[in-house]
Structure formats: structure tokens, C-alpha cells
């Protein structure tokens, strides 16, 4: 029989009372939700009872009784009494619980009186050693109470630094009266932060204090009110993780101490030692109700389904008519004509932009025609190819813009028609239409729009004619080149003829073709080939001589372009977005990633070194453009498709690259826990996915999805967890324009599944599957599924969705998509807001396309367009377009960098 678990929650039963109190927010829940929570608490209690953890079992059984009492006093109790009784069970179960509580109470009282907590732990430690069992027991004290902190403050000999992590306004308004306290705002404590980054973000007067942590004997961590063990991803946990794993320049002399009850408890005990002791912050307290929220969806009817994703789409404004007042009918046309006039005016402006865009496309087609027709072109073949490619890419971009104009014009036409339908209803109801002059103005505006539409059609027809001629000429040139290539191949395969000989010389019996000779010296150099790989296999680091083939020129930092090495625009687009991911870039420029290089994985740390080298070159500010030859070569060694000159998918490249980068520096152990029982299911899945080793890349980019399946018949829930480095969202089939929020809803809303094997019903049942976020990344990458296989095609043919997706540049809120249990565990998730800093765009089709990047430069605080080797400034209003393919959002602090940043 298993031994009783050691006492760990208190010294007497009074100490346990604080643990089974219910939070204030529980009372506001519906009675059936409370019943579900009570059953879940009972499951926890029974589990701890079987595990012989008497303290935990006692606490959860008492929580259960408190919940039962709350349910009986609930306002809905009488109305839903029958449902409640069916959910909670009969009185015999309650008698069993009372009996267990009596036994637990007697046992705990005897154990508390017989020996102290320390003696009990020692006894259990010896017992476990005899059973050859290993239990991780903290040997050193890791927390102090308010009284002990005061004694340390008053001790003039103590060398101590208190790190106070609360909201910035709370730090300014109140704090401990002590010279060695540094405030770290809670907004800075997110995954991806390092000690060096915190130093940069602190005000100048606090930086010396933060630096003093290197020489202090003891570091004390404090937030507002945390008690007990640190919870995953809370600010205090993140601060502890940063100091332990991401402060590599400091070796701390002692483990960090945590203040029990935080600043709130210290202020309550010793107000005279605090600044502004009467100050009450607005900070939300963390309570212990997390386990009560593990039932994600108590009512199936509350789950919104995927079909409803676009149900809340805002409808066009319709004119409101007061049918109760006939006096208003005299002015009805005045109220109607104003919005119609505005719509027509907007439509005119749109037509002007559309005509201008058509003219630019026509001009580009004329330039292409001139290049093809000019046989005496002074440009060499490479220059000509590059010029033609650039013009074609510009055409693709203008064609996509034209599609946006057409979609917007269609929307405006629909709104005008809606107003006209409304006008007809007014006439049928007998309401008089006045203001004939306004109607004439409307007709005049429509006449002008028609004229512009005719002009646009004329320019479009001329452009189409030139485009057809160009395509026909290109096909003719391709056929001519193919014929020349075939002729050359046939000629090369023919055996060589012998030279003329005299008739009296005997001709050889057989003439053999010459064996081709290979120039071994022309193979790749050792730095880029086999011997380099051998060096890496021996775990020897050395500076590789890279050939960036730079075009020199003084440009702003981060405004260097990337040469297209033969359809590598997909790679260039992603590299520019990663280059403008501020925290990742600084990690590479500072060289700190080298301290965590992983030489034992598949890529042996080579990928991260090459990416870091490219980003360093991009931020020197000395080159107009560079070529990422070494990176493409190394990438091609591990994924052959990325080493060639064929067009590839930027999303596929990004996904594989993120896994490589994470694996290359995955050498930081995840913080150890005293027991896996202390972890939630999501945390266990996270540790299992990372295999116990995290990286700076996983801290920044990786999140976690919770998939909950709920049986329609019995309500049984089953949850699984899956990690991600980007979210791939579907686009609507029948909506030319939509919003990012619509796509997110379609992804996270519920869907029906059939034949789910319900563990409670013991049979296949209908169920609802619902996704939610259980872990938010600091850098959120969103991918739109624009390419799909055409179901009507005989062979596999991919088409592209041209939807215009509106996405916010600031204040993207993901709160509604977070699992309720995670919001309960970590209230700071509610404060997460994301700002956009990068977009990977795709123009054209699957067969013939082009990638660019729009990125916000943190030095210049401006948006720029990165089109391979060309970098130009970009207006903020042009960031959102129908070419948007992959979005890069950050929740980390956004601030301009200094020009004097030194690249190591």
C-alpha cells in the first residue's frame, strides 16, 4: 500500500482554510455551470484521496461542500432543482464524502500534533529512499513572508535587490521604502524578453539598480499578490525564467526568493514602510479558481459554429424612415440623396484610380513590347531578363490592385441599388419624393461614371491586345529556344567524325565518343561544401567566409535588399520579415545565440548561423543589396526543393525554417518542477512537445492550440493539445472582402463531427469539436490559405483565392479565442494586444507568381516595401492589400532603436 504523501500545505487545519475558500466571481455563474464545476472538484478530491495526499483531498472535498452550499442558495435552484439533482447525484454520495472528511480530519489532526511539517518531510524522505523512489525536494528556502522581508531590509549588512513586477502605474504610485528596489513593469514580462532587453526598456534612473543584480548576494522577486507555487506564464514566473535562462552574463550566488502574498501583504502588514500606503491598485488578483474552469463549454448551445463566422458581418447602412410621422416624408429625399451622392462621389474617385491603374498597365505593356521588338538592344541577356521580370512583377501587382478596385466598385454598386430599392418602397407606400434638382444631380453623376467606365474599358481592351501579342511572341520565342535546345542536344549526342585520312590507312573498326572531362577544381569550395560539414560534425566553430556579392551603397540600417537568385523571391520575402522581427534580430546581432548552439541535431546549428549572417549583413547599412548564396546552399542540403531555382511556397519555407532555427538553438532546459502532478495538461503537452528543451525561437514564435471534443449526447469533454509556429486560416468561398476577425472566427468556431468514440457513452456519437488557444506566442504569425486544388479539373490544378482581407495594423485582440481555463489561470492574457510589423505578399498565380515583403523598420519607424533587391518607402494605407499572404504580429514592446546600435 502506498505511503501517505508528506504534509506540504500548512502546520494545522486552520492553514488549510485559505485554500478551500471560493473566489467572488464564482457566485455570478449559472447554477448548472456550478454543478459541472462541483463534479470536477469532486473528481480532483477523489483522485487525491486515492493518491493518499490527505491535505489536497481535504481541501478539495471542502471546496466541493462550499460549492454545494452555494448551489442551494442560488437564485436558479428552485427552477432547475431536478436538473441539479440529476447532475450532482443522490444523498448517499454526500454521506460518503462526509465520512471521508471525518477520517481525513482525524488523520491530519494527529499528524499535525504528532510532529511538525519539517519532521514529517524528513520521515517521508527516509521512507521514500528505502523504497528506491526519488522525490525532488527543495533543499533551500525559496519564499519569505512579509516579516522576514522587513528583517532583511532593516539588516544593514544584507546585500539584497528587490525586483518589483507590477503594473507601471502601480509602481509609480506605491512601493517599498528601500533604496535597492527596482520596478520592472508587468508589460515587459512576456515570453521572448531577455535581461538585456529589460535593461533597454527601463528608465535611465532604474538602469543602475537593475545592473546591480550582478553583484547582489540575494535577489528577491515580488508582484502584487501571488501566493504558493508560481503559475506558468504569469509575470512572476516569466521574470524568474528570464533571470534563470536569459540572463547569461550573470551567475547568481543564491536561488531567488519570492515574497509570499506579494506587495499587497507587505503593505497590509507594514504600511509605514511603504510609499502611499493607502493606495489601492486596479490590478486583478489571481485566485485559485482555475481548476473550477476546466470545463470549457458547460452548454453546447453556447458554442458558436463555423457556419456563423460571417453571420455578424456588418451590413451596409440603410436609410432610416420614420413611418409614424408623415411630416418626415417631405424631407425623405433630402436624407436619402445625401448618402447616394456620397456613394456616387466615392465611386467617381474609385473610377479615376482604376483608369490611372489601367493606363499604367498599358504603359508597362508598351515598354515590354519595345524591349521585345528592339533587336538592337544594348542590354545583355541577364539585364534584359531582369528588366522583363521586373516589369512583369509590376504588372502582377497592378492587376491585383485592379481586382481590388473592381471588388470595391461592386460593393458601392450594391449599396446604391439598396437605396434605390428603398426608394421604390417609399413610392409604393405613398410617400412623396421631392427635390427634383437633387435627382438630376444624381443622374449627372451616374452619366460621368458611365463615361469613365467606357474610358476604362477602352484602355483595358488596348492593354489586353498588347498582352495577347506579348504572350504569343513569348510562346513563339519559347518554342524557338526549345527547338534550338533539342537540336543542340541531338548534335552533342552524335559520335565525333574522324578526321580525313588517306585511302591506304585502315579505318578504325569503331569510333567511340569522347568521354567528358570534369574539372574537379570547379566544385564548391571547402567553406561551402564537404569539409565545412566535417568541421561541423566535429563541433568546431569557425567564421565561414561568405560570398554576399554585395552592391555597395550607403543606405539606412535594415534597408538592404536581397538579390533574386532565380525565383528565390519567396525566400527573400520571409528573410526580410524575420530581419524586421526586432527581438529575434537583436538576438542574432548581439551573437548571444552562439551560446546555445546545438551541434547534435540534424542541421548542426548551420541554419541559424547562416540566417544570422544574412540578417547582420542586412543591418550594416553599407549595401544596397546582397545575395544569400551560402544560406540557400545550406538550406538546399537539408531540403533539396529550396536549393534549386524553381518557385516555392513562402509559407512552407517559413514553417520548415522556424523548426530548423528552434532545433539549432534548442539547448535551454525547461524550468524543472517538483512534480508533474503540479502541471496542467497543457503544460505537460508543451514540455513533451519541446522534449524538455526550449529555445529563444520557441519562446518567441511557438504557441499552443487546445482541441476540445464534446459529446452531444452526454456532454463528456476530451481535450488534446498541439503546438504551432503559425496559424493557417481558411478564406471564405463567397466573399470577395472579409476581415481577419472573420477568418479567425471560422478557424476557432465549433464544427460537427460524426462517429466520435465517446469514452463515457462507450459508443460512437455525434460531437462538436472546438479549437481555442491555450498558449499565446509573443510573435503571432498568421497565414491565409489562398491556394486550393480545383475540384473540377481532371488533373491536380491549383487556383488562388484573391480575397481582400482587411487586417488591423494595431490592437489585434486575441482574447475571445483563448480557452476559458487559460484565461482563468493567467489573467494577464486579457491584456495581450498585437501590432503588425511584417507582411509577406504574393502576386499572380500558383504557376507564375512573385513574392514581396512589407515591413516596419524600427529605426526609421516607417513602412518599407522589399521587392527583392529594391527597397522603397511605403505609405501605411497601402500595407493592407489583396496580396497579403502571411502576417507577422508582435505583442512585445514597440519602440524605435538607436542608430548607434553596435553590431558584433
GROMACS .gro file of C-alpha atoms in nm, residues 96-487:
model
  392
   96UNK     CA    1  -1.970   0.901   0.167
   97UNK     CA    2  -1.799   1.239   0.132
   98UNK     CA    3  -1.885   1.335   0.492
   99UNK     CA    4  -1.739   1.003   0.610
  100UNK     CA    5  -1.417   1.064   0.414
  101UNK     CA    6  -1.389   1.416   0.553
  102UNK     CA    7  -1.418   1.289   0.910
  103UNK     CA    8  -1.141   1.036   0.852
  104UNK     CA    9  -0.919   1.297   0.683
  105UNK     CA   10  -0.975   1.547   0.961
  106UNK     CA   11  -0.885   1.298   1.234
  107UNK     CA   12  -0.576   1.177   1.047
  108UNK     CA   13  -0.449   1.528   0.973
  109UNK     CA   14  -0.500   1.647   1.332
  110UNK     CA   15  -0.300   1.351   1.460
  111UNK     CA   16  -0.022   1.407   1.208
  112UNK     CA   17  -0.002   1.781   1.278
  113UNK     CA   18   0.009   1.723   1.656
  114UNK     CA   19   0.249   1.431   1.642
  115UNK     CA   20   0.521   1.608   1.450
  116UNK     CA   21   0.591   1.935   1.269
  117UNK     CA   22   0.596   1.975   0.897
  118UNK     CA   23   0.975   1.952   0.880
  119UNK     CA   24   0.984   1.624   1.076
  120UNK     CA   25   0.709   1.483   0.856
  121UNK     CA   26   0.902   1.571   0.539
  122UNK     CA   27   1.219   1.410   0.676
  123UNK     CA   28   1.027   1.095   0.774
  124UNK     CA   29   0.875   1.063   0.429
  125UNK     CA   30   1.210   1.137   0.268
  126UNK     CA   31   1.371   0.845   0.453
  127UNK     CA   32   1.076   0.622   0.371
  128UNK     CA   33   1.097   0.706   0.001
  129UNK     CA   34   1.471   0.643  -0.002
  130UNK     CA   35   1.409   0.295   0.140
  131UNK     CA   36   1.158   0.230  -0.141
  132UNK     CA   37   1.416   0.347  -0.401
  133UNK     CA   38   1.185   0.633  -0.500
  134UNK     CA   39   1.312   0.978  -0.595
  135UNK     CA   40   1.118   1.288  -0.495
  136UNK     CA   41   1.254   1.629  -0.582
  137UNK     CA   42   1.251   1.826  -0.257
  138UNK     CA   43   1.365   2.186  -0.246
  139UNK     CA   44   1.658   2.200  -0.008
  140UNK     CA   45   1.676   2.575   0.015
  141UNK     CA   46   1.410   2.820   0.113
  142UNK     CA   47   1.252   2.977  -0.193
  143UNK     CA   48   0.997   3.213  -0.036
  144UNK     CA   49   0.977   3.459   0.254
  145UNK     CA   50   0.690   3.628   0.432
  146UNK     CA   51   0.641   3.998   0.499
  147UNK     CA   52   0.807   3.982   0.842
  148UNK     CA   53   1.120   3.811   0.706
  149UNK     CA   54   1.144   4.066   0.425
  150UNK     CA   55   1.125   4.352   0.676
  151UNK     CA   56   1.405   4.197   0.880
  152UNK     CA   57   1.623   4.169   0.568
  153UNK     CA   58   1.550   4.533   0.479
  154UNK     CA   59   1.649   4.651   0.829
  155UNK     CA   60   1.965   4.442   0.828
  156UNK     CA   61   2.235   4.688   0.723
  157UNK     CA   62   2.469   4.401   0.637
  158UNK     CA   63   2.234   4.236   0.387
  159UNK     CA   64   2.322   4.270   0.018
  160UNK     CA   65   1.979   4.243  -0.142
  161UNK     CA   66   1.793   4.367  -0.451
  162UNK     CA   67   1.412   4.361  -0.460
  163UNK     CA   68   1.262   4.330  -0.810
  164UNK     CA   69   0.904   4.452  -0.802
  165UNK     CA   70   0.695   4.348  -1.105
  166UNK     CA   71   0.357   4.521  -1.107
  167UNK     CA   72   0.175   4.745  -1.350
  168UNK     CA   73   0.370   5.059  -1.440
  169UNK     CA   74   0.116   5.298  -1.288
  170UNK     CA   75   0.115   5.093  -0.966
  171UNK     CA   76   0.494   5.103  -0.944
  172UNK     CA   77   0.487   5.481  -0.977
  173UNK     CA   78   0.208   5.525  -0.723
  174UNK     CA   79   0.336   5.299  -0.443
  175UNK     CA   80   0.625   5.080  -0.334
  176UNK     CA   81   0.851   4.965  -0.051
  177UNK     CA   82   1.067   5.229   0.117
  178UNK     CA   83   1.405   5.076   0.042
  179UNK     CA   84   1.699   5.204  -0.159
  180UNK     CA   85   1.754   4.882  -0.350
  181UNK     CA   86   1.417   4.826  -0.518
  182UNK     CA   87   1.384   4.824  -0.897
  183UNK     CA   88   1.046   4.816  -1.065
  184UNK     CA   89   1.001   4.605  -1.379
  185UNK     CA   90   0.661   4.683  -1.537
  186UNK     CA   91   0.448   4.375  -1.591
  187UNK     CA   92   0.405   4.476  -1.958
  188UNK     CA   93   0.770   4.380  -2.020
  189UNK     CA   94   0.736   4.032  -1.875
  190UNK     CA   95   0.636   3.824  -2.175
  191UNK     CA   96   0.799   3.529  -2.349
  192UNK     CA   97   1.091   3.639  -2.566
  193UNK     CA   98   1.218   3.904  -2.324
  194UNK     CA   99   1.576   3.884  -2.201
  195UNK     CA  100   1.753   4.060  -1.915
  196UNK     CA  101   1.933   4.278  -2.168
  197UNK     CA  102   1.605   4.383  -2.330
  198UNK     CA  103   1.457   4.472  -1.992
  199UNK     CA  104   1.762   4.694  -1.928
  200UNK     CA  105   1.695   4.876  -2.258
  201UNK     CA  106   1.328   4.939  -2.177
  202UNK     CA  107   1.378   5.066  -1.819
  203UNK     CA  108   1.400   5.442  -1.750
  204UNK     CA  109   1.756   5.576  -1.708
  205UNK     CA  110   1.726   5.619  -1.330
  206UNK     CA  111   1.639   5.248  -1.285
  207UNK     CA  112   1.911   5.102  -1.508
  208UNK     CA  113   2.191   5.118  -1.243
  209UNK     CA  114   1.966   4.937  -0.995
  210UNK     CA  115   1.884   4.667  -1.250
  211UNK     CA  116   2.256   4.626  -1.326
  212UNK     CA  117   2.333   4.587  -0.955
  213UNK     CA  118   2.173   4.239  -0.966
  214UNK     CA  119   2.515   4.117  -1.087
  215UNK     CA  120   2.680   4.190  -0.751
  216UNK     CA  121   2.397   4.137  -0.500
  217UNK     CA  122   2.407   3.839  -0.269
  218UNK     CA  123   2.031   3.788  -0.274
  219UNK     CA  124   1.758   3.864  -0.532
  220UNK     CA  125   1.400   3.895  -0.402
  221UNK     CA  126   1.109   3.876  -0.650
  222UNK     CA  127   0.774   4.033  -0.574
  223UNK     CA  128   0.448   4.101  -0.756
  224UNK     CA  129   0.116   4.224  -0.624
  225UNK     CA  130  -0.040   3.923  -0.452
  226UNK     CA  131   0.095   3.581  -0.565
  227UNK     CA  132   0.090   3.304  -0.305
  228UNK     CA  133   0.210   2.946  -0.328
  229UNK     CA  134   0.383   2.797  -0.631
  230UNK     CA  135   0.444   3.013  -0.936
  231UNK     CA  136   0.195   2.954  -1.213
  232UNK     CA  137   0.314   2.902  -1.567
  233UNK     CA  138   0.338   3.215  -1.784
  234UNK     CA  139   0.237   3.458  -1.509
  235UNK     CA  140   0.459   3.772  -1.488
  236UNK     CA  141   0.645   3.648  -1.180
  237UNK     CA  142   0.708   3.311  -1.346
  238UNK     CA  143   0.835   3.484  -1.663
  239UNK     CA  144   1.067   3.709  -1.457
  240UNK     CA  145   1.206   3.404  -1.279
  241UNK     CA  146   1.255   3.229  -1.615
  242UNK     CA  147   1.433   3.534  -1.766
  243UNK     CA  148   1.677   3.560  -1.477
  244UNK     CA  149   1.744   3.186  -1.479
  245UNK     CA  150   1.774   3.122  -1.852
  246UNK     CA  151   1.805   3.451  -2.041
  247UNK     CA  152   2.050   3.646  -1.829
  248UNK     CA  153   2.361   3.471  -1.948
  249UNK     CA  154   2.609   3.737  -1.838
  250UNK     CA  155   2.525   3.688  -1.468
  251UNK     CA  156   2.589   3.394  -1.237
  252UNK     CA  157   2.363   3.431  -0.934
  253UNK     CA  158   2.502   3.332  -0.598
  254UNK     CA  159   2.177   3.215  -0.438
  255UNK     CA  160   1.832   3.099  -0.554
  256UNK     CA  161   1.577   3.377  -0.588
  257UNK     CA  162   1.337   3.439  -0.301
  258UNK     CA  163   0.967   3.509  -0.361
  259UNK     CA  164   0.762   3.728  -0.127
  260UNK     CA  165   0.451   3.535  -0.016
  261UNK     CA  166   0.140   3.741  -0.074
  262UNK     CA  167   0.344   3.998  -0.265
  263UNK     CA  168   0.333   4.372  -0.213
  264UNK     CA  169  -0.033   4.358  -0.105
  265UNK     CA  170   0.050   4.151   0.201
  266UNK     CA  171   0.358   4.358   0.288
  267UNK     CA  172   0.155   4.681   0.259
  268UNK     CA  173  -0.113   4.533   0.483
  269UNK     CA  174   0.139   4.425   0.750
  270UNK     CA  175   0.378   4.722   0.741
  271UNK     CA  176   0.209   5.027   0.586
  272UNK     CA  177   0.462   5.260   0.749
  273UNK     CA  178   0.736   5.101   0.532
  274UNK     CA  179   0.551   5.179   0.207
  275UNK     CA  180   0.510   5.484  -0.009
  276UNK     CA  181   0.144   5.587  -0.029
  277UNK     CA  182   0.016   5.303   0.197
  278UNK     CA  183  -0.349   5.388   0.125
  279UNK     CA  184  -0.311   5.329  -0.249
  280UNK     CA  185  -0.540   5.057  -0.390
  281UNK     CA  186  -0.439   4.939  -0.740
  282UNK     CA  187  -0.669   4.827  -1.016
  283UNK     CA  188  -0.460   4.513  -1.064
  284UNK     CA  189  -0.668   4.196  -1.088
  285UNK     CA  190  -0.586   3.938  -0.822
  286UNK     CA  191  -0.501   3.584  -0.917
  287UNK     CA  192  -0.721   3.342  -0.730
  288UNK     CA  193  -0.724   2.966  -0.710
  289UNK     CA  194  -1.040   2.909  -0.910
  290UNK     CA  195  -0.855   2.781  -1.214
  291UNK     CA  196  -0.949   2.420  -1.161
  292UNK     CA  197  -1.317   2.515  -1.146
  293UNK     CA  198  -1.291   2.642  -1.503
  294UNK     CA  199  -1.154   2.322  -1.659
  295UNK     CA  200  -1.494   2.253  -1.809
  296UNK     CA  201  -1.457   2.473  -2.116
  297UNK     CA  202  -1.810   2.464  -2.256
  298UNK     CA  203  -2.080   2.375  -1.998
  299UNK     CA  204  -2.357   2.438  -2.252
  300UNK     CA  205  -2.322   2.315  -2.610
  301UNK     CA  206  -2.561   2.586  -2.726
  302UNK     CA  207  -2.306   2.849  -2.625
  303UNK     CA  208  -2.050   2.719  -2.879
  304UNK     CA  209  -2.058   2.925  -3.194
  305UNK     CA  210  -2.032   2.714  -3.508
  306UNK     CA  211  -1.820   2.772  -3.819
  307UNK     CA  212  -2.128   2.846  -4.030
  308UNK     CA  213  -2.188   3.154  -3.813
  309UNK     CA  214  -1.842   3.301  -3.876
  310UNK     CA  215  -1.975   3.559  -4.118
  311UNK     CA  216  -2.315   3.597  -3.956
  312UNK     CA  217  -2.214   3.916  -3.778
  313UNK     CA  218  -2.077   4.081  -4.090
  314UNK     CA  219  -2.175   4.448  -4.076
  315UNK     CA  220  -2.445   4.533  -4.326
  316UNK     CA  221  -2.435   4.850  -4.536
  317UNK     CA  222  -2.604   5.145  -4.375
  318UNK     CA  223  -2.969   5.175  -4.472
  319UNK     CA  224  -3.165   5.499  -4.451
  320UNK     CA  225  -3.399   5.507  -4.154
  321UNK     CA  226  -3.754   5.631  -4.224
  322UNK     CA  227  -3.993   5.731  -3.952
  323UNK     CA  228  -4.319   5.578  -4.072
  324UNK     CA  229  -4.504   5.723  -3.774
  325UNK     CA  230  -4.458   6.081  -3.892
  326UNK     CA  231  -4.589   6.179  -4.236
  327UNK     CA  232  -4.425   6.519  -4.196
  328UNK     CA  233  -4.090   6.348  -4.231
  329UNK     CA  234  -4.192   6.223  -4.576
  330UNK     CA  235  -4.148   6.570  -4.725
  331UNK     CA  236  -3.777   6.559  -4.635
  332UNK     CA  237  -3.720   6.195  -4.709
  333UNK     CA  238  -3.539   6.261  -5.038
  334UNK     CA  239  -3.310   6.513  -4.873
  335UNK     CA  240  -3.198   6.249  -4.620
  336UNK     CA  241  -3.173   5.987  -4.894
  337UNK     CA  242  -2.992   6.186  -5.160
  338UNK     CA  243  -2.702   6.279  -4.936
  339UNK     CA  244  -2.570   5.921  -4.886
  340UNK     CA  245  -2.637   5.834  -5.252
  341UNK     CA  246  -2.448   6.143  -5.363
  342UNK     CA  247  -2.161   6.048  -5.134
  343UNK     CA  248  -2.158   5.694  -5.272
  344UNK     CA  249  -2.154   5.821  -5.630
  345UNK     CA  250  -1.876   6.065  -5.547
  346UNK     CA  251  -1.676   5.783  -5.391
  347UNK     CA  252  -1.745   5.572  -5.699
  348UNK     CA  253  -1.616   5.851  -5.926
  349UNK     CA  254  -1.291   5.874  -5.731
  350UNK     CA  255  -1.256   5.498  -5.747
  351UNK     CA  256  -1.305   5.502  -6.124
  352UNK     CA  257  -1.032   5.768  -6.158
  353UNK     CA  258  -0.789   5.545  -5.966
  354UNK     CA  259  -0.893   5.244  -6.173
  355UNK     CA  260  -0.841   5.431  -6.505
  356UNK     CA  261  -0.499   5.555  -6.387
  357UNK     CA  262  -0.404   5.200  -6.292
  358UNK     CA  263  -0.517   5.071  -6.634
  359UNK     CA  264  -0.309   5.339  -6.806
  360UNK     CA  265  -0.002   5.240  -6.604
  361UNK     CA  266  -0.055   4.876  -6.705
  362UNK     CA  267  -0.093   4.982  -7.068
  363UNK     CA  268   0.230   5.183  -7.043
  364UNK     CA  269   0.410   4.882  -6.893
  365UNK     CA  270   0.284   4.659  -7.174
  366UNK     CA  271   0.416   4.913  -7.427
  367UNK     CA  272   0.759   4.908  -7.261
  368UNK     CA  273   0.762   4.528  -7.273
  369UNK     CA  274   0.667   4.539  -7.641
  370UNK     CA  275   0.951   4.781  -7.715
  371UNK     CA  276   1.203   4.555  -7.538
  372UNK     CA  277   1.085   4.253  -7.741
  373UNK     CA  278   1.075   4.448  -8.071
  374UNK     CA  279   1.412   4.621  -8.028
  375UNK     CA  280   1.660   4.380  -8.184
  376UNK     CA  281   1.950   4.621  -8.127
  377UNK     CA  282   1.902   4.631  -7.752
  378UNK     CA  283   2.231   4.718  -7.584
  379UNK     CA  284   2.144   4.520  -7.271
  380UNK     CA  285   2.297   4.176  -7.227
  381UNK     CA  286   2.074   3.872  -7.173
  382UNK     CA  287   2.089   3.890  -6.792
  383UNK     CA  288   1.997   4.258  -6.783
  384UNK     CA  289   1.718   4.202  -7.035
  385UNK     CA  290   1.579   3.909  -6.835
  386UNK     CA  291   1.592   4.110  -6.512
  387UNK     CA  292   1.422   4.410  -6.674
  388UNK     CA  293   1.143   4.196  -6.823
  389UNK     CA  294   1.093   4.011  -6.492
  390UNK     CA  295   1.066   4.339  -6.301
  391UNK     CA  296   0.806   4.475  -6.545
  392UNK     CA  297   0.605   4.153  -6.527
  393UNK     CA  298   0.606   4.165  -6.146
  394UNK     CA  299   0.484   4.524  -6.161
  395UNK     CA  300   0.204   4.412  -6.391
  396UNK     CA  301   0.105   4.140  -6.142
  397UNK     CA  302   0.085   4.396  -5.862
  398UNK     CA  303  -0.121   4.637  -6.072
  399UNK     CA  304  -0.354   4.355  -6.181
  400UNK     CA  305  -0.415   4.263  -5.817
  401UNK     CA  306  -0.482   4.628  -5.738
  402UNK     CA  307  -0.728   4.642  -6.028
  403UNK     CA  308  -0.915   4.345  -5.882
  404UNK     CA  309  -0.942   4.537  -5.555
  405UNK     CA  310  -1.088   4.836  -5.741
  406UNK     CA  311  -1.342   4.611  -5.915
  407UNK     CA  312  -1.445   4.449  -5.584
  408UNK     CA  313  -1.484   4.787  -5.416
  409UNK     CA  314  -1.684   4.923  -5.713
  410UNK     CA  315  -1.914   4.619  -5.692
  411UNK     CA  316  -1.973   4.687  -5.325
  412UNK     CA  317  -2.059   5.053  -5.392
  413UNK     CA  318  -2.298   4.949  -5.673
  414UNK     CA  319  -2.474   4.712  -5.434
  415UNK     CA  320  -2.521   4.990  -5.181
  416UNK     CA  321  -2.663   5.223  -5.448
  417UNK     CA  322  -2.908   4.952  -5.556
  418UNK     CA  323  -3.018   4.903  -5.196
  419UNK     CA  324  -3.100   5.270  -5.170
  420UNK     CA  325  -3.297   5.253  -5.495
  421UNK     CA  326  -3.496   4.956  -5.367
  422UNK     CA  327  -3.572   5.158  -5.055
  423UNK     CA  328  -3.682   5.450  -5.275
  424UNK     CA  329  -3.925   5.220  -5.456
  425UNK     CA  330  -4.076   5.113  -5.124
  426UNK     CA  331  -4.127   5.478  -5.035
  427UNK     CA  332  -4.312   5.538  -5.360
  428UNK     CA  333  -4.533   5.232  -5.310
  429UNK     CA  334  -4.620   5.348  -4.958
  430UNK     CA  335  -4.740   5.684  -5.095
  431UNK     CA  336  -4.461   5.896  -4.957
  432UNK     CA  337  -4.388   6.196  -5.178
  433UNK     CA  338  -4.040   6.236  -5.328
  434UNK     CA  339  -3.924   6.597  -5.355
  435UNK     CA  340  -3.606   6.781  -5.463
  436UNK     CA  341  -3.611   6.714  -5.840
  437UNK     CA  342  -3.281   6.903  -5.873
  438UNK     CA  343  -3.109   6.652  -5.646
  439UNK     CA  344  -3.233   6.371  -5.867
  440UNK     CA  345  -3.090   6.548  -6.174
  441UNK     CA  346  -2.755   6.581  -5.995
  442UNK     CA  347  -2.764   6.209  -5.924
  443UNK     CA  348  -2.833   6.131  -6.289
  444UNK     CA  349  -2.547   6.360  -6.395
  445UNK     CA  350  -2.309   6.180  -6.158
  446UNK     CA  351  -2.417   5.845  -6.298
  447UNK     CA  352  -2.357   5.977  -6.652
  448UNK     CA  353  -2.000   6.077  -6.560
  449UNK     CA  354  -1.938   5.738  -6.402
  450UNK     CA  355  -2.058   5.567  -6.720
  451UNK     CA  356  -1.822   5.778  -6.931
  452UNK     CA  357  -1.530   5.683  -6.706
  453UNK     CA  358  -1.632   5.319  -6.721
  454UNK     CA  359  -1.629   5.338  -7.102
  455UNK     CA  360  -1.285   5.502  -7.096
  456UNK     CA  361  -1.154   5.234  -6.862
  457UNK     CA  362  -1.294   4.963  -7.090
  458UNK     CA  363  -1.121   5.122  -7.392
  459UNK     CA  364  -0.781   5.133  -7.214
  460UNK     CA  365  -0.836   4.779  -7.087
  461UNK     CA  366  -0.909   4.648  -7.438
  462UNK     CA  367  -0.593   4.813  -7.574
  463UNK     CA  368  -0.388   4.664  -7.289
  464UNK     CA  369  -0.543   4.319  -7.342
  465UNK     CA  370  -0.449   4.336  -7.711
  466UNK     CA  371  -0.086   4.418  -7.628
  467UNK     CA  372  -0.080   4.146  -7.360
  468UNK     CA  373  -0.212   3.885  -7.607
  469UNK     CA  374   0.051   3.988  -7.864
  470UNK     CA  375   0.324   3.973  -7.599
  471UNK     CA  376   0.217   3.628  -7.475
  472UNK     CA  377   0.203   3.498  -7.834
  473UNK     CA  378   0.552   3.636  -7.900
  474UNK     CA  379   0.684   3.485  -7.576
  475UNK     CA  380   0.538   3.145  -7.667
  476UNK     CA  381   0.697   3.172  -8.011
  477UNK     CA  382   1.034   3.257  -7.854
  478UNK     CA  383   0.997   2.967  -7.610
  479UNK     CA  384   0.924   2.724  -7.895
  480UNK     CA  385   1.223   2.861  -8.089
  481UNK     CA  386   1.450   2.819  -7.783
  482UNK     CA  387   1.317   2.467  -7.728
  483UNK     CA  388   1.389   2.371  -8.087
  484UNK     CA  389   1.740   2.513  -8.062
  485UNK     CA  390   1.797   2.324  -7.738
  486UNK     CA  391   1.676   1.996  -7.891
  487UNK     CA  392   1.897   2.048  -8.196
   0.00000   0.00000   0.00000
